[in-house]
PDB file of C-alpha atoms and ligand atoms in Angstrom:
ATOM      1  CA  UNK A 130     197.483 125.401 -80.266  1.00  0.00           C
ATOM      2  CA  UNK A 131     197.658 122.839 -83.019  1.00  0.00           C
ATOM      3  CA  UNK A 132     200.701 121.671 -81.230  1.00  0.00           C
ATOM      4  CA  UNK A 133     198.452 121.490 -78.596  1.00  0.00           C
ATOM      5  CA  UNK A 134     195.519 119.312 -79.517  1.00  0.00           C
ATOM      6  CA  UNK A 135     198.234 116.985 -80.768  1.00  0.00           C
ATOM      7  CA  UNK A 136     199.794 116.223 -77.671  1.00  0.00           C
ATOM      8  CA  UNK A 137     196.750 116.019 -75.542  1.00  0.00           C
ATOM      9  CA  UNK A 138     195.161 113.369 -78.428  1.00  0.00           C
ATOM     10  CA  UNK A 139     198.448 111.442 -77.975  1.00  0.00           C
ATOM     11  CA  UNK A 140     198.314 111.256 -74.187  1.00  0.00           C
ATOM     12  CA  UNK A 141     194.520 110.077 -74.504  1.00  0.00           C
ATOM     13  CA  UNK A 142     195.912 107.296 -77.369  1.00  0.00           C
ATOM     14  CA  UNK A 143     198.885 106.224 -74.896  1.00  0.00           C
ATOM     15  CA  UNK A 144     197.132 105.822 -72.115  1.00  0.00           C
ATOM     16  CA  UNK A 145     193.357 105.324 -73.101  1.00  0.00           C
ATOM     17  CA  UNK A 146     191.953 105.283 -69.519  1.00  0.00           C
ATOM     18  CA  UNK A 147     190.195 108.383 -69.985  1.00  0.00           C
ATOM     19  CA  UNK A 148     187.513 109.858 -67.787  1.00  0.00           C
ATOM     20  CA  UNK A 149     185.481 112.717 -68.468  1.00  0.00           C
ATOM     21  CA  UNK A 150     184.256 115.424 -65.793  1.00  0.00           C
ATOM     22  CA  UNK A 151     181.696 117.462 -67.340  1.00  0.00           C
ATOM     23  CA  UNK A 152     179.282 120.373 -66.524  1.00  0.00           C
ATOM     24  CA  UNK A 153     176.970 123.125 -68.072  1.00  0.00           C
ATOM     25  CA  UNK A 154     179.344 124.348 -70.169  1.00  0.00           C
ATOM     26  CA  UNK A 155     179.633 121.261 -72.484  1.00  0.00           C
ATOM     27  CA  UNK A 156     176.118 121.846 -73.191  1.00  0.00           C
ATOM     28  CA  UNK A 157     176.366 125.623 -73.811  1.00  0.00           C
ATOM     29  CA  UNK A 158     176.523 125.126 -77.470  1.00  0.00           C
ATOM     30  CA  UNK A 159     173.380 122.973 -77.639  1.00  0.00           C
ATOM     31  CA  UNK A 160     171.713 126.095 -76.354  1.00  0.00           C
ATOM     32  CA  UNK A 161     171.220 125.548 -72.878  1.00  0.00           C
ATOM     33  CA  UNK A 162     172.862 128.331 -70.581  1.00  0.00           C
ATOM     34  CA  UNK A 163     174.572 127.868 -67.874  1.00  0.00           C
ATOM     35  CA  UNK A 164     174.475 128.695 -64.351  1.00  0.00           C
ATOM     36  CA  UNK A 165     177.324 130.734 -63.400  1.00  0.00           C
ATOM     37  CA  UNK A 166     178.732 132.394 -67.090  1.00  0.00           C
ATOM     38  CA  UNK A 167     177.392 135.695 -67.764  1.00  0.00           C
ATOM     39  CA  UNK A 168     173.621 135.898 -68.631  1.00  0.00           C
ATOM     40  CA  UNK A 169     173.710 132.140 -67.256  1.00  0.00           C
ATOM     41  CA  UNK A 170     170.610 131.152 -65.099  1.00  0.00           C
ATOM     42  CA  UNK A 171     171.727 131.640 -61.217  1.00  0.00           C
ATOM     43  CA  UNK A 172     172.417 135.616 -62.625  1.00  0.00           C
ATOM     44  CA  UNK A 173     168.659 136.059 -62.948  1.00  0.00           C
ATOM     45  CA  UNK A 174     167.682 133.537 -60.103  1.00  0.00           C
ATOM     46  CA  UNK A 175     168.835 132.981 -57.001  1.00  0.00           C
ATOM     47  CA  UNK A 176     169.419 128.986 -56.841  1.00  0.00           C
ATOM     48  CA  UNK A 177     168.875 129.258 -52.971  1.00  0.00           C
ATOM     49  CA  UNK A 178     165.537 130.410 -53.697  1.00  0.00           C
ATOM     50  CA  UNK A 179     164.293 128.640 -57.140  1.00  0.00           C
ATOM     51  CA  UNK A 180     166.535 125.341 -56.817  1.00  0.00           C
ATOM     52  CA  UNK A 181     166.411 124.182 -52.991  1.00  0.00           C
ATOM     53  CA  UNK A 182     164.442 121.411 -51.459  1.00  0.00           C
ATOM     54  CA  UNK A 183     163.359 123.523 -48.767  1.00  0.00           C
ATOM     55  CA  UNK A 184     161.507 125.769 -50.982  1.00  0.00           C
ATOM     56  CA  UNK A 185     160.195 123.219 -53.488  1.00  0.00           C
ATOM     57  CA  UNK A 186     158.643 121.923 -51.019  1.00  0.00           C
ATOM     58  CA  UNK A 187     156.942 124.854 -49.352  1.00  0.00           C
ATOM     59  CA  UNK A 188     155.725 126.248 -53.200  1.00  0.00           C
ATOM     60  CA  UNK A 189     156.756 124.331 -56.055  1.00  0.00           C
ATOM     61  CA  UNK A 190     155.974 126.786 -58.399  1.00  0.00           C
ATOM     62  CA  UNK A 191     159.052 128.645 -58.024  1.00  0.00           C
ATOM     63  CA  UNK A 192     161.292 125.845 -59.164  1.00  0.00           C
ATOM     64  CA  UNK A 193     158.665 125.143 -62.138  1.00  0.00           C
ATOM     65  CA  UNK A 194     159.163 129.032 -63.432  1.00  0.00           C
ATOM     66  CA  UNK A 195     163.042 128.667 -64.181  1.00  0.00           C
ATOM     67  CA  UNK A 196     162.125 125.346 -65.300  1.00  0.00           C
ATOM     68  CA  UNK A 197     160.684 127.303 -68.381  1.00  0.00           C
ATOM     69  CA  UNK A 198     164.122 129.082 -68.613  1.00  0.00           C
ATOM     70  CA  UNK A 199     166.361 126.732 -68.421  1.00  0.00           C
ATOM     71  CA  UNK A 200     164.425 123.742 -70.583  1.00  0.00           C
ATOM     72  CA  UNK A 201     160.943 123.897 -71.370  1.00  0.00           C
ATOM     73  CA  UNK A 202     160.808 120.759 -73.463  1.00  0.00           C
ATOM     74  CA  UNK A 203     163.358 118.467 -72.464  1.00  0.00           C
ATOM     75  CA  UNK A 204     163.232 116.853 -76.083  1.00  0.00           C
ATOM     76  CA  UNK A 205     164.126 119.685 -78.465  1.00  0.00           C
ATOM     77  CA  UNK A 206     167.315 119.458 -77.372  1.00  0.00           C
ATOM     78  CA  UNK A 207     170.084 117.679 -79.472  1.00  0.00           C
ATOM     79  CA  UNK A 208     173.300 116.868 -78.300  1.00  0.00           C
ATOM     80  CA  UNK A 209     176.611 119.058 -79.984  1.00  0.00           C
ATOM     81  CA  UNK A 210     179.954 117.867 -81.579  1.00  0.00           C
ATOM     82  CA  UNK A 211     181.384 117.594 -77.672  1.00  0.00           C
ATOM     83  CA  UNK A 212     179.059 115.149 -76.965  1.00  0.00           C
ATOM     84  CA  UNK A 213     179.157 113.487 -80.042  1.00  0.00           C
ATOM     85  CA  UNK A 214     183.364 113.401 -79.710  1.00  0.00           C
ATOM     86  CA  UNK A 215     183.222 111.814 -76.042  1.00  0.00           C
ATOM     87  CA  UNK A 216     180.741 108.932 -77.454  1.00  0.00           C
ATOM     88  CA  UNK A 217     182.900 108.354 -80.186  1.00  0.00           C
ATOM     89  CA  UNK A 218     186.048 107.950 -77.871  1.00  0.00           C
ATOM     90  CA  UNK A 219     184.271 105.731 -75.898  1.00  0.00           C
ATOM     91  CA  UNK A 220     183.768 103.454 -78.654  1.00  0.00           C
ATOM     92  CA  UNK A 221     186.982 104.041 -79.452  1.00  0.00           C
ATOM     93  CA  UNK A 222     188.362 102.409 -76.053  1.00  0.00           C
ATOM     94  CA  UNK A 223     189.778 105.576 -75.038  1.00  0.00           C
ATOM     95  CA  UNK A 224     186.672 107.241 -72.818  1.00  0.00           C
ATOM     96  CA  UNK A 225     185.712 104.823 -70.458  1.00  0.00           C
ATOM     97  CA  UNK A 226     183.602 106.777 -68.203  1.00  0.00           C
ATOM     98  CA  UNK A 227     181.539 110.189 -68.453  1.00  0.00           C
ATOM     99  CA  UNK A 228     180.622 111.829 -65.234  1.00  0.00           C
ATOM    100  CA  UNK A 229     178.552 114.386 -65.681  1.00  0.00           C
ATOM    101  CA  UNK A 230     176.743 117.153 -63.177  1.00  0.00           C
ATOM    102  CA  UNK A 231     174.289 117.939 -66.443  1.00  0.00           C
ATOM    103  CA  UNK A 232     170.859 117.184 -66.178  1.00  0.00           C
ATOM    104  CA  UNK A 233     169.718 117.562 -70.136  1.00  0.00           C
ATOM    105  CA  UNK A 234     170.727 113.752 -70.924  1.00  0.00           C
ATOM    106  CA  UNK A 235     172.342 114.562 -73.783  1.00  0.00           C
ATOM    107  CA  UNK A 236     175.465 112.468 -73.229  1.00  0.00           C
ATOM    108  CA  UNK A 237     172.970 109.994 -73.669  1.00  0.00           C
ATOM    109  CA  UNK A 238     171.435 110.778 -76.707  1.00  0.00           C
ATOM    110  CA  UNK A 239     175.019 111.691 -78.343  1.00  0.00           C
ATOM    111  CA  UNK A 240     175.403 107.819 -77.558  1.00  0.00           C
ATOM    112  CA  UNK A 241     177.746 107.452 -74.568  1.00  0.00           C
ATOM    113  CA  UNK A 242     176.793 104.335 -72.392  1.00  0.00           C
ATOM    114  CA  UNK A 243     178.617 104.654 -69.382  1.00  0.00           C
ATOM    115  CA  UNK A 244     177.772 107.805 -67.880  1.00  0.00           C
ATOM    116  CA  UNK A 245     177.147 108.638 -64.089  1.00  0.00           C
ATOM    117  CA  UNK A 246     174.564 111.123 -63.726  1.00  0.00           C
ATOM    118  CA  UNK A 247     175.699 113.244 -60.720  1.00  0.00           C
ATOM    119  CA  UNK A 248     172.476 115.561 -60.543  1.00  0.00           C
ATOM    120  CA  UNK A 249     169.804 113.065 -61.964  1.00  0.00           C
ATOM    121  CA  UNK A 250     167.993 113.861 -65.288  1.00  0.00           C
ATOM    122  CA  UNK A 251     165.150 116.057 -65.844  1.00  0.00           C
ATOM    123  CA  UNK A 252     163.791 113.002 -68.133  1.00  0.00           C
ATOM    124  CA  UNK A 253     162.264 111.541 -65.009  1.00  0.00           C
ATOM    125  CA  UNK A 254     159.951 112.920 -62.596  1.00  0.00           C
ATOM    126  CA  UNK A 255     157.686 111.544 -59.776  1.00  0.00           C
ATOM    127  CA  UNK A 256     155.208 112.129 -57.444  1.00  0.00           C
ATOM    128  CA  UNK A 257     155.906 113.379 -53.646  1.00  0.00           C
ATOM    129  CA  UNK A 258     152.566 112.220 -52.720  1.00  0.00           C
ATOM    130  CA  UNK A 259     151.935 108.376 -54.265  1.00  0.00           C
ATOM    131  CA  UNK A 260     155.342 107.804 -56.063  1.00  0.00           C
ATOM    132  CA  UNK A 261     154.047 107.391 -59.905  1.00  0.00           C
ATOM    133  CA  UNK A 262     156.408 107.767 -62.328  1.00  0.00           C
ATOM    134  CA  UNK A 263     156.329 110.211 -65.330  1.00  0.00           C
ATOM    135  CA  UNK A 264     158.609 111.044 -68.173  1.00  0.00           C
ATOM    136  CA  UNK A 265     159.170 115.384 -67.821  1.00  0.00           C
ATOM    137  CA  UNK A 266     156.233 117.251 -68.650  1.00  0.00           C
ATOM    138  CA  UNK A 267     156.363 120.435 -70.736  1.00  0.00           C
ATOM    139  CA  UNK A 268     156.476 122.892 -68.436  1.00  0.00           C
ATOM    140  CA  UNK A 269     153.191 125.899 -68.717  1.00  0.00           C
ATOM    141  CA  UNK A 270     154.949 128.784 -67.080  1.00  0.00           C
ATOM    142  CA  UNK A 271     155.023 128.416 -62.963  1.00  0.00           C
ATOM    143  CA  UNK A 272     151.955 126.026 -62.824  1.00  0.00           C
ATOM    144  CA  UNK A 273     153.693 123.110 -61.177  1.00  0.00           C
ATOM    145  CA  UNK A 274     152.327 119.631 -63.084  1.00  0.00           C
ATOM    146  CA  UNK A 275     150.137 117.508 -60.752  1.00  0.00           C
ATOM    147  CA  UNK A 276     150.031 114.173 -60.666  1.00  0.00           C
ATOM    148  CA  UNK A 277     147.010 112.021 -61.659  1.00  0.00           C
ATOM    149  CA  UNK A 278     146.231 111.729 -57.673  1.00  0.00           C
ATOM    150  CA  UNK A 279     146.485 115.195 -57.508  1.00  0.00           C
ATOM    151  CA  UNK A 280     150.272 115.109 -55.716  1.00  0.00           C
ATOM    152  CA  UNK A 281     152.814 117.422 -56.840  1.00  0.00           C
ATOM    153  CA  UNK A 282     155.898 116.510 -59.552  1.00  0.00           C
ATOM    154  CA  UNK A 283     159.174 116.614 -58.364  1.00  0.00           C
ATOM    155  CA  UNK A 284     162.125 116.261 -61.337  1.00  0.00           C
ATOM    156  CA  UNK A 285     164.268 113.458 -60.415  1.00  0.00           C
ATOM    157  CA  UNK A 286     167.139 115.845 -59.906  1.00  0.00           C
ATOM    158  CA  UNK A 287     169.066 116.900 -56.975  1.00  0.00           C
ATOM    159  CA  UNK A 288     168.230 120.474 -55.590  1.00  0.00           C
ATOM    160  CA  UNK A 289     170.358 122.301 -53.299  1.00  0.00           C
ATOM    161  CA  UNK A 290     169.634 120.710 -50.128  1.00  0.00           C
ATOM    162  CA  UNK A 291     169.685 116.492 -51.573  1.00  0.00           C
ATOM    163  CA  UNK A 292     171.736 113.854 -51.545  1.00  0.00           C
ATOM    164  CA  UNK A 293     172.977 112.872 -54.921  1.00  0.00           C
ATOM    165  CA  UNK A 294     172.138 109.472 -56.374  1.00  0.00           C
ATOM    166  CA  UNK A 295     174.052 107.123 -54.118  1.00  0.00           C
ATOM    167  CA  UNK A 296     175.086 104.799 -57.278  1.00  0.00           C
ATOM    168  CA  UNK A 297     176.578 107.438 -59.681  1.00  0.00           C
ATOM    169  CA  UNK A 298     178.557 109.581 -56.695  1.00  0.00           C
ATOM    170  CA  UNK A 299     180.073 105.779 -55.729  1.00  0.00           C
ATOM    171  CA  UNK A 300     181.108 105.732 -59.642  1.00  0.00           C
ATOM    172  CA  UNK A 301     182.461 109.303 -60.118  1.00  0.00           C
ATOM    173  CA  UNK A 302     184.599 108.460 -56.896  1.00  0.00           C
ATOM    174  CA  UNK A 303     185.825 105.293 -58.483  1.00  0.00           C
ATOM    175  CA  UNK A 304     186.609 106.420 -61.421  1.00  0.00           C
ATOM    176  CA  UNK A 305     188.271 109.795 -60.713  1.00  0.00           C
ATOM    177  CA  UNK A 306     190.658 107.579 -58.522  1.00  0.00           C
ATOM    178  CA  UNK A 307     191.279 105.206 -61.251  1.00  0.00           C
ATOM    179  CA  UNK A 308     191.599 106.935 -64.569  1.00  0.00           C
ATOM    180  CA  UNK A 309     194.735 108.143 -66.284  1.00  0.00           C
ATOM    181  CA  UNK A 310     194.147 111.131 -67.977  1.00  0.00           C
ATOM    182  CA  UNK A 311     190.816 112.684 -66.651  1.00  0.00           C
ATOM    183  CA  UNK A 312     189.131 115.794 -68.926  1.00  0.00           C
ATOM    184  CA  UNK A 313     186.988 118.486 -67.044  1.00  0.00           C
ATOM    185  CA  UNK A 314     184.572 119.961 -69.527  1.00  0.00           C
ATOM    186  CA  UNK A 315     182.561 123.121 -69.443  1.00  0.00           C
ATOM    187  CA  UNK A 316     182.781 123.295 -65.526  1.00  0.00           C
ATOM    188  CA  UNK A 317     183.012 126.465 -63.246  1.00  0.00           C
ATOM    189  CA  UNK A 318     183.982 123.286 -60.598  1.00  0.00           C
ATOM    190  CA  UNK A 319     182.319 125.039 -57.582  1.00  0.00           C
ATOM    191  CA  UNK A 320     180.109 122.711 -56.481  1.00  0.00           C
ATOM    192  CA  UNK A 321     180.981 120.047 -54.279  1.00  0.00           C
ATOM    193  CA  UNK A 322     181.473 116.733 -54.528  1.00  0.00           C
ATOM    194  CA  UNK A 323     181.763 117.040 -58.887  1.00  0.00           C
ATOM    195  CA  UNK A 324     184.500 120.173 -58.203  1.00  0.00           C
ATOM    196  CA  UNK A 325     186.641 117.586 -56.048  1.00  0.00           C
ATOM    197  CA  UNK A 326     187.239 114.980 -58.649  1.00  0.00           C
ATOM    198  CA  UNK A 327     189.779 116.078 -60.435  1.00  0.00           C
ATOM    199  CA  UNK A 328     191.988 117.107 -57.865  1.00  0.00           C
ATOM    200  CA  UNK A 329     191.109 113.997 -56.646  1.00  0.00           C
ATOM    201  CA  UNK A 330     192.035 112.172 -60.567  1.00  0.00           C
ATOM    202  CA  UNK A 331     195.230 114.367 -60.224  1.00  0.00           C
ATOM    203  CA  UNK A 332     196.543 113.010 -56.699  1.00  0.00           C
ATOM    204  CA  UNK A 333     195.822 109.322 -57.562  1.00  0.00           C
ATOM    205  CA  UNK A 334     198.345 110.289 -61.030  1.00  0.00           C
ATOM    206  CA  UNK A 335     196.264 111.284 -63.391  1.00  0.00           C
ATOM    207  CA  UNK A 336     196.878 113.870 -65.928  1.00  0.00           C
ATOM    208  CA  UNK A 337     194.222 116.317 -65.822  1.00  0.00           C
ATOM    209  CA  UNK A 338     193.306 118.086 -68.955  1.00  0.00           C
ATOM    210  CA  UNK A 339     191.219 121.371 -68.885  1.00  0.00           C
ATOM    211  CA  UNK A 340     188.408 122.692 -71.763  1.00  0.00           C
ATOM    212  CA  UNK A 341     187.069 125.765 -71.037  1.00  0.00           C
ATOM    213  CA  UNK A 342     187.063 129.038 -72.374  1.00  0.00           C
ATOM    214  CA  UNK A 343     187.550 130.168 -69.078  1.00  0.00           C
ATOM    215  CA  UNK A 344     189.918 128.810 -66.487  1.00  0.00           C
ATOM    216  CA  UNK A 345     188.216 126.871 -63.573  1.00  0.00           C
ATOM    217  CA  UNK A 346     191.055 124.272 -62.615  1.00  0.00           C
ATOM    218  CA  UNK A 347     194.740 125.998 -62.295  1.00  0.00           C
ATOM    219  CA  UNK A 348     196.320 122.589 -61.359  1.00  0.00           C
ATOM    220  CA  UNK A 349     195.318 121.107 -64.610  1.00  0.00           C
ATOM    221  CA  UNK A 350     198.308 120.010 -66.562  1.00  0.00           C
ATOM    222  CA  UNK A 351     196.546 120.949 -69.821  1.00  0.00           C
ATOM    223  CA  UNK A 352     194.418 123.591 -71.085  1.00  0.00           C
ATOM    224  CA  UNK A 353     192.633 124.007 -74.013  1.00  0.00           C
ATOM    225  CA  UNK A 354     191.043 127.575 -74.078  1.00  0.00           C
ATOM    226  CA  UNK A 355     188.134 127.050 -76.121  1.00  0.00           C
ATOM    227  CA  UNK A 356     184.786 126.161 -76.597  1.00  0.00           C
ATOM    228  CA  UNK A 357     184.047 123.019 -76.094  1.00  0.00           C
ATOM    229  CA  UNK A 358     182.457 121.794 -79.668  1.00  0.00           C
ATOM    230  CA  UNK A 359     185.652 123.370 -81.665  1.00  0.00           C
ATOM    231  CA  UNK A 360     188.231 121.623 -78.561  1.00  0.00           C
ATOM    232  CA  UNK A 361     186.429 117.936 -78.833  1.00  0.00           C
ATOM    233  CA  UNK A 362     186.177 117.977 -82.778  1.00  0.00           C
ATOM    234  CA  UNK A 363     189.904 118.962 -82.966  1.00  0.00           C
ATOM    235  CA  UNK A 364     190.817 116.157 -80.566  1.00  0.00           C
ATOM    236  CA  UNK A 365     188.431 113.347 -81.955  1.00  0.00           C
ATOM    237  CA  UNK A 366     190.330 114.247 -85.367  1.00  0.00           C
ATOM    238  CA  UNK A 367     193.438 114.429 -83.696  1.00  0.00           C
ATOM    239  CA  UNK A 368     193.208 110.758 -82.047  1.00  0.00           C
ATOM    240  CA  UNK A 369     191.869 109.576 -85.448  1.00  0.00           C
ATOM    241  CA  UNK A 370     195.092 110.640 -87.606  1.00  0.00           C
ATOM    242  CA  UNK A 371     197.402 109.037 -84.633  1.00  0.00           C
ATOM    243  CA  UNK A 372     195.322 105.521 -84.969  1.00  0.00           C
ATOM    244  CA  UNK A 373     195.189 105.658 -88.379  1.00  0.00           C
ATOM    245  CA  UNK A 374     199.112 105.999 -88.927  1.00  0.00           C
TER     246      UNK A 374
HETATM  247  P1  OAD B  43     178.540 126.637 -64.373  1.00  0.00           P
HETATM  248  O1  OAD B  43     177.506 127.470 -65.012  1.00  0.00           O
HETATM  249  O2  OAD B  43     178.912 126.929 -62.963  1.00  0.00           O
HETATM  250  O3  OAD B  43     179.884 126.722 -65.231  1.00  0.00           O
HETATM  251  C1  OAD B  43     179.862 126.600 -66.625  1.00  0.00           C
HETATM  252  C2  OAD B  43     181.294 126.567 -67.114  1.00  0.00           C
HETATM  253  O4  OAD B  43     181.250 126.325 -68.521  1.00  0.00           O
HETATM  254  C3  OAD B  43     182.060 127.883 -66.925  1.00  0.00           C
HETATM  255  O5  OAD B  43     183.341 127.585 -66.380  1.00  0.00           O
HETATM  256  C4  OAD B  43     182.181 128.443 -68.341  1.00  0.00           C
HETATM  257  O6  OAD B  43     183.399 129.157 -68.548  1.00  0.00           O
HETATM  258  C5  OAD B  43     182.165 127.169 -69.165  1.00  0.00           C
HETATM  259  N1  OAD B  43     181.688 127.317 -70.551  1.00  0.00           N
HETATM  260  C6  OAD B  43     180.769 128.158 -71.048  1.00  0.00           C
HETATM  261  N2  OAD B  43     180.559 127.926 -72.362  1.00  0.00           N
HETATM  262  C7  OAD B  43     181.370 126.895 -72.703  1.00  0.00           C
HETATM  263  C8  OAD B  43     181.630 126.174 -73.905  1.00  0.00           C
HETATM  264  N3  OAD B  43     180.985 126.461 -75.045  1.00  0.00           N
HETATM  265  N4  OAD B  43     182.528 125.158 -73.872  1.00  0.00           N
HETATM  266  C9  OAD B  43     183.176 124.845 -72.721  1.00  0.00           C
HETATM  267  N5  OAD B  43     182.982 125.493 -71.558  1.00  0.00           N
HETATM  268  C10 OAD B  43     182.101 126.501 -71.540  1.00  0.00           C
HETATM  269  O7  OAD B  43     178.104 125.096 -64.560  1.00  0.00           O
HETATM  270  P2  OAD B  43     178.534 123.808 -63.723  1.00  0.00           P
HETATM  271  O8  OAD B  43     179.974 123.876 -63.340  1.00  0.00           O
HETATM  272  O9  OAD B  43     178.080 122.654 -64.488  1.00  0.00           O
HETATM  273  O10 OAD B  43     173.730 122.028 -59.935  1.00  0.00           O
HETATM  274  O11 OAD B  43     177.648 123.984 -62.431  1.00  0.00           O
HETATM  275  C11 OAD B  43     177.604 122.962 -61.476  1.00  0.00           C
HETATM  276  C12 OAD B  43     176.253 122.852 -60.853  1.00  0.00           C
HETATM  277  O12 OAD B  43     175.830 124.133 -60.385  1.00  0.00           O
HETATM  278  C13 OAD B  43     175.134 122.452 -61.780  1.00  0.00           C
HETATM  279  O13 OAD B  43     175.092 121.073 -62.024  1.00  0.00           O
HETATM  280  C14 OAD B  43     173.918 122.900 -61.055  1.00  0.00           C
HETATM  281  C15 OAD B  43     174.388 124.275 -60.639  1.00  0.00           C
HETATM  282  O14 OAD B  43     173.801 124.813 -59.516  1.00  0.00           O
HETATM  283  C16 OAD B  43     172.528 121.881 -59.373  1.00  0.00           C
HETATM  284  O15 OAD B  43     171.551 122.499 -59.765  1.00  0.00           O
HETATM  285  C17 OAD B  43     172.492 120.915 -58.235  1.00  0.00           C
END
């Protein structure tokens, strides 16, 4: 495995035009669950039912009860030693771009810049009747926040049912096609467009390098079976040893 880690931080060195694809799981160890692992949140929920536009708009309240599950206060959150590795590498000139389908902005907060934000963020939310904008409330269990005119809060995120954010779906297309070594992070890469991209990375000639305790990508040409904290923190130290030789 050492072996491993070696090679992969060598690639990412060589050819530095890294891009990284990355979903719940990355966030896992920051103690947010995911959607589709055991226990994760669409077990106990279905998403057609809590997490579609259809339905948020017909009672809201459904959507604001997982809401409680899945984060209830948006900053108690920090970010983990993933996050922490792909800012680092990006200051490092090797990450250039994060694309991400998380919606917990901790990319953000670990101190990447350039980072496409394929579902939104749950940071921002709005009013469906007058527009205002809010930063996220904390969420009391099912009541969905009003707005000071009384309208109901939407997250700015997508739900089943949206269009993504025009602006960061044009970037994740540009620079999946682009990149030379892409990694895919802590994604079951089942939903569409994000679980394109790096088959999309791979035909353009990118080497596509998979972390994941848990296969999601066979046509990756590398694949680093573990967690995601323990796979970045191995790398990061990896790519430091090869610079500083
Ligand atoms: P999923 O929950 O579908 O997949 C999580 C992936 O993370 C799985 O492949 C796990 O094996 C892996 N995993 C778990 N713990 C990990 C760890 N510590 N390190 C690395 N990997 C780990 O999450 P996504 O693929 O992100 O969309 O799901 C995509 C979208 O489906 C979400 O953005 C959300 C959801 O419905 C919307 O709500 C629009």
């Amino acid at each position: 495995m050492e072996e491993l880690y070696r090679t992969v931080a060598q690639l990412l060195v060589s050819d530095k035009q890294c891009v990284a694809l990355t979903g719940a799981g990355i966030s896992a160890e920051s103690g947010i669950p995911t959607f589709r692992s055991k226990g994760g949140l669409w077990e106990k929920y279905d998403p057609v039912v809590y997490a579609s536009i259809e339905v948020f708009n017909q009672d809201p309240s459904k959507y604001w009860t997982i809401r409680g599950d899945f984060i209830r206060n948006y900053d108690n959150y920090e970010p983990n030693a993933a996050h922490y590795a792909l800012a680092e590498l990006e200051k490092m000139g090797i990450v250039r771009h994060v694309i991400t389908q998380n919606i917990d902005g901790l990319h953000k907060k670990a101190g990447s810049r350039k980072v496409a934000e394929l579902h939104g963020s749950l940071r921002e939310t709005y009013c469906l009747s007058c527009g205002k904008e809010y930063l996220a409330p904390n969420v009391p269990d099912g009541t969905p926040p009003a707005c000071d005119c009384g309208g109901v809060l939407k997250p700015n995120t997508v739900l089943f049912g949206e269009q993504l954010p025009r602006d960061a779906l044009e970037t994740a297309y540009q620079e999946s096609s682009t990149c030379k070594t892409m990694l895919v992070i802590g994604t079951s890469a089942v939903v569409q467009p994000a679980a394109s991209l790096p088959s999309l990375a791979k035909q353009k000639g990118a080497a596509v390098i998979e972390v994941n305790p848990q296969k999601s990508f066979p046509a990756a040409d590398y694949y680093l079976e573990e967690k995601a904290g323990i796979v970045m923190s191995m790398i990061l130290n990896e790519v430091k040893k090869i610079q500083d030789t």
